[in-house]
Coordinates of C-alpha atoms in Angstrom, one line a residue:
Chain A
X107 CA 135.1 135.9 131.6
X108 CA 132.7 135.2 128.8
X109 CA 135.4 134.1 126.4
X110 CA 136.5 131.4 128.8
X111 CA 133.0 129.9 129.0
X112 CA 132.4 130.0 125.3
X113 CA 128.6 130.3 125.8
X114 CA 126.3 129.6 122.8
X115 CA 122.7 130.6 122.9
X116 CA 120.6 128.0 121.0
X117 CA 117.1 128.7 119.6
X118 CA 114.7 126.0 118.3
X119 CA 111.4 126.8 116.6
X120 CA 111.1 124.1 113.9
X121 CA 107.8 122.6 115.1
X122 CA 105.5 123.0 118.2
X123 CA 108.1 124.0 120.8
X124 CA 109.6 127.4 121.2
X125 CA 112.9 126.7 123.0
X126 CA 116.1 128.5 124.0
X127 CA 119.2 127.3 125.9
X128 CA 122.6 128.5 127.0
X129 CA 125.3 125.9 126.7
X130 CA 129.0 126.3 127.5
X131 CA 131.6 124.6 125.2
X132 CA 128.9 122.4 123.5
X133 CA 128.4 120.2 126.6
X134 CA 127.7 122.2 129.8
X135 CA 124.0 123.1 129.9
X136 CA 123.6 126.4 131.8
X137 CA 119.9 126.6 131.0
X138 CA 117.4 124.9 128.7
X139 CA 113.9 126.4 128.4
X140 CA 111.1 124.8 126.4
X141 CA 107.8 126.7 126.1
X142 CA 105.4 123.9 126.9
X143 CA 107.4 122.9 130.0
X144 CA 107.5 126.1 131.9
X145 CA 104.8 128.3 133.2
X146 CA 105.5 131.3 131.0
X147 CA 101.9 132.3 131.4
X148 CA 102.5 133.0 135.1
X149 CA 105.7 134.9 134.6
X150 CA 105.1 136.8 131.4
X151 CA 101.4 136.8 131.0
X152 CA 99.6 135.9 127.8
X153 CA 98.4 132.6 126.4
X154 CA 100.5 129.8 125.1
X155 CA 98.9 128.5 121.9
X156 CA 100.4 125.8 119.8
X157 CA 101.6 125.2 116.3
X158 CA 101.1 128.6 114.5
X159 CA 104.2 130.7 113.8
X160 CA 102.3 133.5 115.6
X161 CA 102.8 131.5 118.8
X162 CA 106.5 131.4 118.2
X163 CA 106.6 135.2 117.7
X164 CA 104.8 135.6 121.0
X165 CA 106.9 133.2 122.9
X166 CA 110.4 133.7 121.5
X167 CA 111.3 136.8 123.5
X168 CA 110.1 135.5 126.9
X169 CA 111.7 132.1 126.3
X170 CA 115.1 133.6 125.3
X171 CA 114.9 136.0 128.3
X172 CA 114.1 133.1 130.6
X173 CA 117.1 131.0 129.2
X174 CA 119.4 134.0 129.8
X175 CA 118.1 134.6 133.3
X176 CA 118.4 130.9 134.3
X177 CA 122.0 130.7 132.9
X178 CA 123.1 133.7 135.0
X179 CA 124.7 135.2 131.9
X180 CA 123.9 138.4 130.0
X181 CA 123.2 138.5 126.3
X182 CA 126.5 140.2 125.4
X183 CA 128.4 137.4 127.2
X184 CA 127.4 135.0 124.4
X185 CA 130.1 133.8 122.1
X186 CA 127.6 132.9 119.3
X187 CA 123.9 132.3 118.7
X188 CA 122.7 129.2 116.9
X189 CA 119.2 128.5 115.5
X190 CA 117.5 125.6 113.7
X191 CA 117.2 126.4 109.9
X192 CA 115.4 123.1 109.0
X193 CA 113.7 120.8 108.6
X194 CA 110.4 122.1 109.8
X195 CA 107.5 124.5 109.1
X196 CA 108.7 127.5 107.1
X197 CA 106.8 130.1 109.1
X198 CA 108.0 128.6 112.4
X199 CA 111.6 128.3 111.4
X200 CA 111.6 131.9 110.1
X201 CA 110.7 133.2 113.6
X202 CA 113.7 131.6 115.3
X203 CA 116.2 132.3 112.6
X204 CA 115.2 136.0 112.3
X205 CA 115.3 136.3 116.0
X206 CA 118.8 134.7 116.2
X207 CA 120.2 136.9 113.4
X208 CA 118.9 140.0 115.1
X209 CA 120.6 139.0 118.4
X210 CA 123.8 138.2 116.6
X211 CA 123.8 141.6 114.9
X212 CA 122.9 143.5 118.2
X213 CA 125.6 141.6 120.2
X214 CA 128.0 141.6 117.3
X215 CA 128.7 137.8 117.6
X216 CA 128.5 135.0 115.0
X217 CA 125.2 133.4 113.9
X218 CA 125.2 129.6 113.2
X219 CA 122.5 127.8 111.3
X220 CA 121.8 124.3 112.6
X221 CA 120.1 121.2 111.1
X222 CA 117.4 120.0 113.5
X223 CA 118.1 116.3 112.8
X224 CA 121.8 116.7 113.3
X225 CA 121.0 118.6 116.6
X226 CA 119.1 115.5 117.8
X227 CA 122.2 113.4 117.1
X228 CA 124.2 115.8 119.3
X229 CA 121.8 115.5 122.2
X230 CA 123.4 112.2 123.4
X231 CA 126.8 113.8 123.5
X232 CA 125.6 116.7 125.6
X233 CA 124.8 114.3 128.3
X234 CA 127.6 111.8 127.7
X235 CA 130.6 113.4 126.0
X236 CA 132.5 110.1 126.4
X237 CA 130.4 108.2 123.9
X238 CA 132.6 106.3 121.4
X239 CA 132.3 106.1 117.6
X240 CA 131.3 104.4 115.5
X241 CA 127.8 104.3 116.9
X242 CA 124.2 103.6 115.7
X243 CA 121.7 106.3 116.6
X244 CA 118.0 105.5 116.5
X245 CA 116.0 108.8 116.2
X246 CA 112.3 108.1 116.9
X247 CA 109.8 110.9 117.4
X248 CA 106.4 112.1 116.2
X249 CA 107.9 113.5 113.0
X250 CA 110.9 111.2 112.4
X251 CA 112.0 107.6 112.5
X252 CA 115.5 107.1 111.3
X253 CA 118.5 104.9 111.9
X254 CA 121.8 106.6 111.4
X255 CA 125.4 105.4 111.5
X256 CA 127.8 107.9 113.0
X257 CA 131.5 107.6 112.4
X258 CA 132.2 110.9 114.0
X259 CA 130.6 114.3 114.4
X260 CA 129.6 115.5 111.0
X261 CA 130.0 112.0 109.5
X262 CA 126.6 110.5 109.1
X263 CA 125.2 107.7 107.1
X264 CA 121.4 107.3 106.9
X265 CA 120.8 103.6 107.1
X266 CA 117.0 103.8 106.9
X267 CA 113.9 105.8 107.7
X268 CA 110.1 105.5 107.7
X269 CA 108.4 105.1 104.4
X270 CA 105.0 106.3 105.8
X271 CA 104.2 107.1 109.5
X272 CA 106.7 108.0 112.1
X273 CA 106.8 105.7 115.2
X274 CA 105.6 108.5 117.5
X275 CA 102.8 109.3 115.2
X276 CA 101.6 105.6 115.3
X277 CA 101.6 105.8 119.1
X278 CA 99.6 109.0 119.1
X279 CA 97.0 107.8 116.5
X280 CA 96.6 104.4 118.2
X281 CA 96.2 106.1 121.6
X282 CA 93.6 108.4 120.3
X283 CA 91.8 105.5 118.6
X284 CA 91.8 103.5 121.8
X285 CA 90.6 106.5 123.7
X286 CA 93.7 106.8 125.8
X287 CA 94.3 110.5 125.3
X288 CA 97.2 112.7 124.2
X289 CA 100.1 112.6 124.1
X290 CA 99.8 109.0 123.0
X291 CA 103.3 107.7 123.8
X292 CA 103.1 108.1 127.6
X293 CA 99.4 107.0 127.6
X294 CA 100.1 103.7 125.8
X295 CA 103.3 103.2 127.9
X296 CA 101.2 103.5 131.1
X297 CA 98.3 101.3 130.0
X298 CA 100.6 98.6 128.4
X299 CA 102.2 97.9 131.8
X300 CA 99.1 96.0 132.9
X301 CA 98.5 94.4 129.4
X302 CA 99.8 91.2 127.8
X303 CA 102.2 92.1 124.9
X304 CA 101.6 88.7 123.4
X305 CA 97.8 88.9 123.4
X306 CA 97.6 90.0 119.8
X307 CA 100.2 89.2 117.1
X308 CA 100.3 92.4 115.2
X309 CA 102.4 92.6 112.0
X310 CA 106.1 93.6 112.3
X311 CA 106.4 95.3 108.9
X312 CA 109.8 95.1 107.1
X313 CA 111.3 93.4 110.1
X314 CA 114.0 91.6 108.1
X315 CA 114.1 93.8 105.1
X316 CA 116.8 96.5 105.2
X317 CA 116.6 99.4 107.6
X318 CA 113.5 101.3 106.5
X319 CA 110.5 101.3 108.7
X320 CA 106.7 101.2 108.0
X321 CA 104.1 101.8 110.8
X322 CA 101.0 102.7 108.8
X323 CA 100.0 99.1 108.3
X324 CA 100.4 98.4 112.0
X325 CA 98.1 101.3 112.8
X326 CA 95.5 99.9 110.4
X327 CA 95.9 96.4 111.8
X328 CA 95.1 97.7 115.3
X329 CA 92.0 99.5 114.0
X330 CA 90.9 96.3 112.2
X331 CA 91.5 94.1 115.2
X332 CA 89.4 96.3 117.5
X333 CA 86.6 96.6 115.0
X334 CA 86.5 92.8 114.8
X335 CA 87.1 92.2 118.6
X336 CA 85.3 95.1 120.3
X337 CA 85.5 93.0 123.5
X338 CA 89.3 93.0 123.5
X339 CA 91.0 94.4 126.6
X340 CA 92.5 97.8 125.8
X341 CA 95.6 97.2 127.8
X342 CA 96.3 94.0 125.9
X343 CA 95.8 95.8 122.5
X344 CA 98.1 98.7 123.7
X345 CA 100.8 96.3 125.0
X346 CA 100.7 94.2 121.9
X347 CA 100.9 97.3 119.6
X348 CA 103.8 98.7 121.6
X349 CA 105.6 95.4 121.5
X350 CA 105.3 95.3 117.7
X351 CA 106.8 98.8 117.4
X352 CA 109.6 98.0 119.9
X353 CA 110.5 94.7 118.3
X354 CA 111.1 96.3 114.9
X355 CA 113.1 99.2 116.3
X356 CA 115.3 97.0 118.5
X357 CA 115.8 94.4 115.8
X358 CA 116.9 96.9 113.2
X359 CA 119.2 98.9 115.6
X360 CA 120.9 95.6 116.6
X361 CA 121.4 94.5 113.1
X362 CA 122.8 97.9 112.1
X363 CA 125.2 97.9 115.0
X364 CA 126.4 94.5 114.0
X365 CA 126.8 95.5 110.4
X366 CA 128.8 98.7 110.9
X367 CA 130.8 97.3 113.8
X368 CA 129.4 99.9 116.3
X369 CA 130.6 100.0 119.8
X370 CA 127.5 102.0 121.0
X371 CA 123.9 102.5 120.3
X372 CA 122.0 105.6 121.3
X373 CA 118.4 106.7 121.3
X374 CA 116.9 110.1 120.5
X375 CA 113.5 111.6 119.9
X376 CA 110.4 111.5 122.1
X377 CA 109.7 107.8 121.6
X378 CA 113.1 107.2 123.3
X379 CA 111.2 107.9 126.6
X380 CA 109.1 104.8 126.1
X381 CA 109.9 102.4 128.9
X382 CA 109.5 99.1 126.9
X383 CA 111.9 100.5 124.2
X384 CA 114.4 101.6 126.9
X385 CA 114.3 98.3 128.7
X386 CA 114.6 96.1 125.6
X387 CA 117.3 98.1 123.9
X388 CA 119.3 97.9 127.1
X389 CA 118.8 94.1 127.2
X390 CA 119.8 93.8 123.6
X391 CA 122.9 95.9 124.0
X392 CA 124.0 93.9 127.0
X393 CA 123.6 90.7 125.1
X394 CA 125.5 92.1 122.1
X395 CA 128.3 93.7 124.1
X396 CA 127.3 97.2 123.1
X397 CA 127.2 100.4 125.2
X398 CA 123.6 101.8 125.1
X399 CA 123.0 105.4 125.8
X400 CA 119.5 106.5 126.7
X401 CA 119.2 110.3 127.1
X402 CA 116.9 111.9 129.6
X403 CA 113.4 112.7 128.5
X404 CA 114.2 116.5 128.3
X405 CA 117.0 115.8 125.9
X406 CA 115.0 113.3 123.8
X407 CA 112.2 115.8 122.9
X408 CA 112.7 119.0 121.0
X409 CA 115.0 121.4 122.9
X410 CA 117.5 124.1 122.2
X411 CA 120.4 122.7 124.2
X412 CA 121.1 120.3 121.4
X413 CA 120.9 123.2 118.9
X414 CA 123.5 125.1 120.9
X415 CA 125.7 122.1 121.1
X416 CA 125.6 121.4 117.4
X417 CA 126.1 125.1 116.8
X418 CA 129.2 125.2 118.9
X419 CA 130.7 122.3 117.0
X420 CA 129.9 123.8 113.6
X421 CA 131.3 127.1 114.6
X422 CA 134.6 125.4 115.4
X423 CA 134.7 123.4 112.1
X424 CA 132.9 125.6 109.5
X425 CA 132.9 129.1 111.1
X426 CA 129.8 131.3 111.3
X427 CA 126.9 131.1 108.8
X428 CA 126.3 134.1 106.6
X429 CA 123.5 136.4 107.7
X430 CA 121.7 135.8 104.5
X431 CA 121.3 132.0 105.4
X432 CA 117.7 131.1 104.6
X433 CA 115.4 128.5 106.2
X434 CA 115.1 125.1 104.6
X435 CA 111.8 123.3 105.4
X436 CA 112.8 120.1 103.6
X437 CA 116.4 120.0 104.9
X438 CA 117.8 116.5 105.0
X439 CA 120.6 115.1 107.3
X440 CA 124.0 116.0 105.8
X441 CA 125.4 112.7 104.7
X442 CA 129.0 111.7 104.2
Chain B
X251 CA 77.7 115.9 92.4
X252 CA 79.3 112.8 93.8
X253 CA 80.8 109.6 92.5
X254 CA 81.4 106.3 94.3
X255 CA 84.2 103.9 93.9
X256 CA 85.4 100.7 95.7
X257 CA 89.0 99.5 96.0
X258 CA 90.1 96.1 97.2
X259 CA 92.9 97.5 99.3
X260 CA 95.7 100.0 99.7
X261 CA 97.4 99.2 96.4
X262 CA 94.2 99.9 94.5
X263 CA 93.7 103.1 96.5
X264 CA 97.1 104.2 95.3
X265 CA 96.3 103.3 91.7
X266 CA 93.0 105.2 91.9
X267 CA 94.8 108.2 93.3
X268 CA 97.3 108.0 90.4
X269 CA 94.4 108.1 87.9
X270 CA 92.9 111.2 89.7
X271 CA 96.3 112.9 89.6
X272 CA 96.2 112.8 85.8
X273 CA 93.3 115.3 85.9
X274 CA 94.7 118.0 88.2
X275 CA 95.9 121.4 87.3
X276 CA 98.1 123.9 89.1
X277 CA 96.1 125.7 91.8
X278 CA 93.8 122.7 92.5
X279 CA 92.7 121.8 96.1
X280 CA 92.0 118.2 97.0
X281 CA 90.6 117.3 100.5
X282 CA 90.9 113.8 102.0
X283 CA 88.4 112.7 104.6
X284 CA 87.9 109.5 106.5
X285 CA 88.7 107.6 109.7
X286 CA 92.1 106.5 110.8
X287 CA 93.5 103.7 108.7
X288 CA 91.2 104.2 105.7
X289 CA 94.1 105.2 103.4
X290 CA 94.4 109.0 103.2
X291 CA 98.2 108.9 103.3
X292 CA 98.2 106.0 100.8
X293 CA 96.0 108.1 98.5
X294 CA 98.5 111.0 98.8
X295 CA 101.3 108.6 98.0
X296 CA 99.6 107.3 94.8
X297 CA 98.6 110.8 93.9
X298 CA 102.2 112.2 94.2
X299 CA 103.6 109.2 92.3
X300 CA 101.1 109.8 89.5
X301 CA 102.4 113.4 89.2
X302 CA 106.0 112.0 88.9
X303 CA 107.2 112.7 92.5
X304 CA 109.8 110.0 93.0
X305 CA 110.8 110.6 96.7
X306 CA 109.0 108.7 99.5
X307 CA 105.8 110.5 100.6
X308 CA 105.5 110.1 104.3
X309 CA 102.8 111.2 106.7
X310 CA 102.8 115.0 107.4
X311 CA 100.8 114.6 110.7
X312 CA 103.6 116.1 112.8
X313 CA 105.2 118.4 110.4
X314 CA 101.7 119.6 109.2
X315 CA 103.0 120.4 105.7
X316 CA 105.5 118.7 103.4
X317 CA 106.2 120.0 99.9
X318 CA 107.3 117.8 97.0
X319 CA 108.6 119.9 94.1
X320 CA 109.8 117.1 91.9
X321 CA 106.9 116.1 89.7
X322 CA 104.7 117.5 86.8
X323 CA 103.3 119.9 89.5
X324 CA 104.6 120.6 93.0
X325 CA 102.5 118.9 95.7
X326 CA 101.7 120.5 99.0
X327 CA 100.8 117.6 101.3
X328 CA 99.1 118.9 104.4
X329 CA 97.6 117.2 107.5
X330 CA 95.3 119.1 109.8
X331 CA 94.7 116.2 112.2
X332 CA 96.6 117.9 115.0
X333 CA 94.9 121.3 114.7
X334 CA 92.3 121.8 117.4
X335 CA 90.7 125.1 116.4
X336 CA 89.8 126.5 113.0
X337 CA 91.8 129.6 113.8
X338 CA 95.0 127.5 113.7
X339 CA 94.2 126.6 110.1
X340 CA 93.9 130.3 109.4
X341 CA 97.1 131.1 111.2
X342 CA 98.9 128.4 109.3
X343 CA 98.0 130.2 106.1
X344 CA 96.2 127.2 104.5
X345 CA 94.2 129.4 102.1
X346 CA 97.4 131.1 100.9
X347 CA 99.1 127.8 100.3
X348 CA 96.6 127.1 97.5
X349 CA 98.3 128.9 94.7
X350 CA 98.9 128.7 91.0
X351 CA 102.2 126.8 91.3
X352 CA 101.1 123.7 93.0
X353 CA 98.3 121.2 93.8
X354 CA 97.4 121.1 97.5
X355 CA 96.2 117.9 99.2
X356 CA 94.8 118.2 102.7
X357 CA 94.3 115.2 105.0
X358 CA 91.3 115.6 107.4
X359 CA 90.5 118.6 105.1
X360 CA 86.8 118.3 105.6
X361 CA 87.1 119.9 109.1
X362 CA 88.8 123.1 107.9
X363 CA 86.5 123.8 104.9
X364 CA 85.5 127.2 106.2
X365 CA 89.2 128.3 106.1
X366 CA 89.6 127.2 102.5
X367 CA 88.6 128.4 99.0
X368 CA 85.1 127.0 98.1
X369 CA 86.5 125.2 95.1
X370 CA 87.8 121.7 95.6
X371 CA 87.6 117.9 95.1
X372 CA 86.7 116.1 98.3
X373 CA 87.5 112.4 98.6
X374 CA 85.9 110.5 101.5
X375 CA 87.4 107.1 102.4
X376 CA 85.5 104.5 104.5
X377 CA 86.0 100.9 105.5
X378 CA 84.2 98.4 103.3
X379 CA 81.9 95.7 104.5
X380 CA 83.4 93.0 106.7
X381 CA 86.9 92.8 108.0
X382 CA 88.9 92.9 104.8
X383 CA 91.0 95.6 103.2
X384 CA 88.1 96.9 101.0
X385 CA 87.6 100.7 101.0
X386 CA 84.6 102.7 99.8
X387 CA 85.5 106.1 98.3
X388 CA 83.1 109.0 97.7
X389 CA 84.3 111.8 95.5
X390 CA 82.4 115.1 95.6
X391 CA 83.2 118.3 93.7
X392 CA 82.6 121.8 95.0
X393 CA 82.9 124.9 92.9
X394 CA 83.5 125.5 89.2
X395 CA 87.1 124.3 88.7
X396 CA 86.1 120.6 89.3
X397 CA 82.6 120.8 87.8
X398 CA 84.1 121.2 84.4
X399 CA 86.1 117.9 84.9
X400 CA 83.2 115.7 85.9
X401 CA 83.3 113.5 82.8
X402 CA 87.0 113.0 82.8
X403 CA 86.8 112.2 86.5
X404 CA 84.1 109.5 85.8
X405 CA 86.3 108.0 83.1
X406 CA 89.3 108.0 85.4
X407 CA 87.4 106.2 88.1
X408 CA 85.8 103.6 85.8
X409 CA 88.0 100.7 86.9
X410 CA 86.8 101.1 90.5
X411 CA 83.3 102.2 90.0
X412 CA 80.5 100.0 91.3
X413 CA 78.4 99.0 88.3

């Protein structure tokens, strides 16, 4: 029975989240557990601290157990186990990779090392396997901002990336500066709804120059503006800041799609949950005759279902990874 | 002891950082302090470029640590902005990161001093007067490693030192 389902257990520990998921044939999600989103405290006891690799050590076993229970499968039913090998924090990555290798040994199944960035690109296909190539993927999160041309699975061309701050980082820092709380993306999104996005004309850095992004100057511009205009309405500043980010992201994704002759554009990463970005990328795609794919919030943010999906694909193309595969904190997207 | 310098904007902050990078040795620790938007990451960019790192130095806020092996010395670029408790800096192994193979630069490093070796150069950045791009920098040395380099630090900062 297990062989028919071709279940892959995915494990993700590259940054803050400890996550595990069971996915059949790279697309059918049987379970997807993310430590910050479930009440592991209630079920397994213990605290749920952030960031440190020690937290991953404490959470990995209960998170994997929960993923297996929710999937209705047993460990030995797995066809393979996939884990993120990079990029990320070395100590955090080691926990997931060591755990995955141990399970692969115990269950006598293949281990597959997965690139976290490539896994994000797979996340759109988990929810919509009918997506057509070539496509432009805009990956925007707290740690990454990149525009990628995909000609097929495994065929990536990095068109551009941030030269300083990631888009999600700009949201978080501006939100904290404006006293809107954490996480900053949803906080700004919420406040911006009642603000005027044209109230302040913040800079759109590198708007017409290539595909790289820069958001550090925008953050400083917001700080400068508020220092000079302490009376400015926070919702107007938030809406104007958000519009500056969205304008740049949408303009570059559009231009990239036109240049490579893409049929689709898709979003990934936590910032893909921003309502202004979603609305405006949909409008732009409709105008340009493109399909736009907007993944669910659960698939935008770090999760292990995308790792299992990428692992499934790599297993079919490249076979298993050797058990002496190391972690790679600075791993880049494999380019063609 | 502390030294003061003024830069007219982000390009000069990068240039000053490049001048400071000429003085660092393997095993050095440099802490960057200052409010949002005062130029901590820009300082790190100029510093790494001065050491010969040719890849883009991007903010490590979310990844916490980025390592650049390409220059005269490897650079560990750390940002503890997201850490909420000192214990997290200890768990992250910050003190162990400061080793003899690399120079370690920590943004918001002033808040985790108790978790670090008491031997470092602290650079505090602040907004200048008025609404422009001017930045005021205060450099303070703690411990013996940097005390011995006071004169060369003064010389390196001369172009930006207030007369």
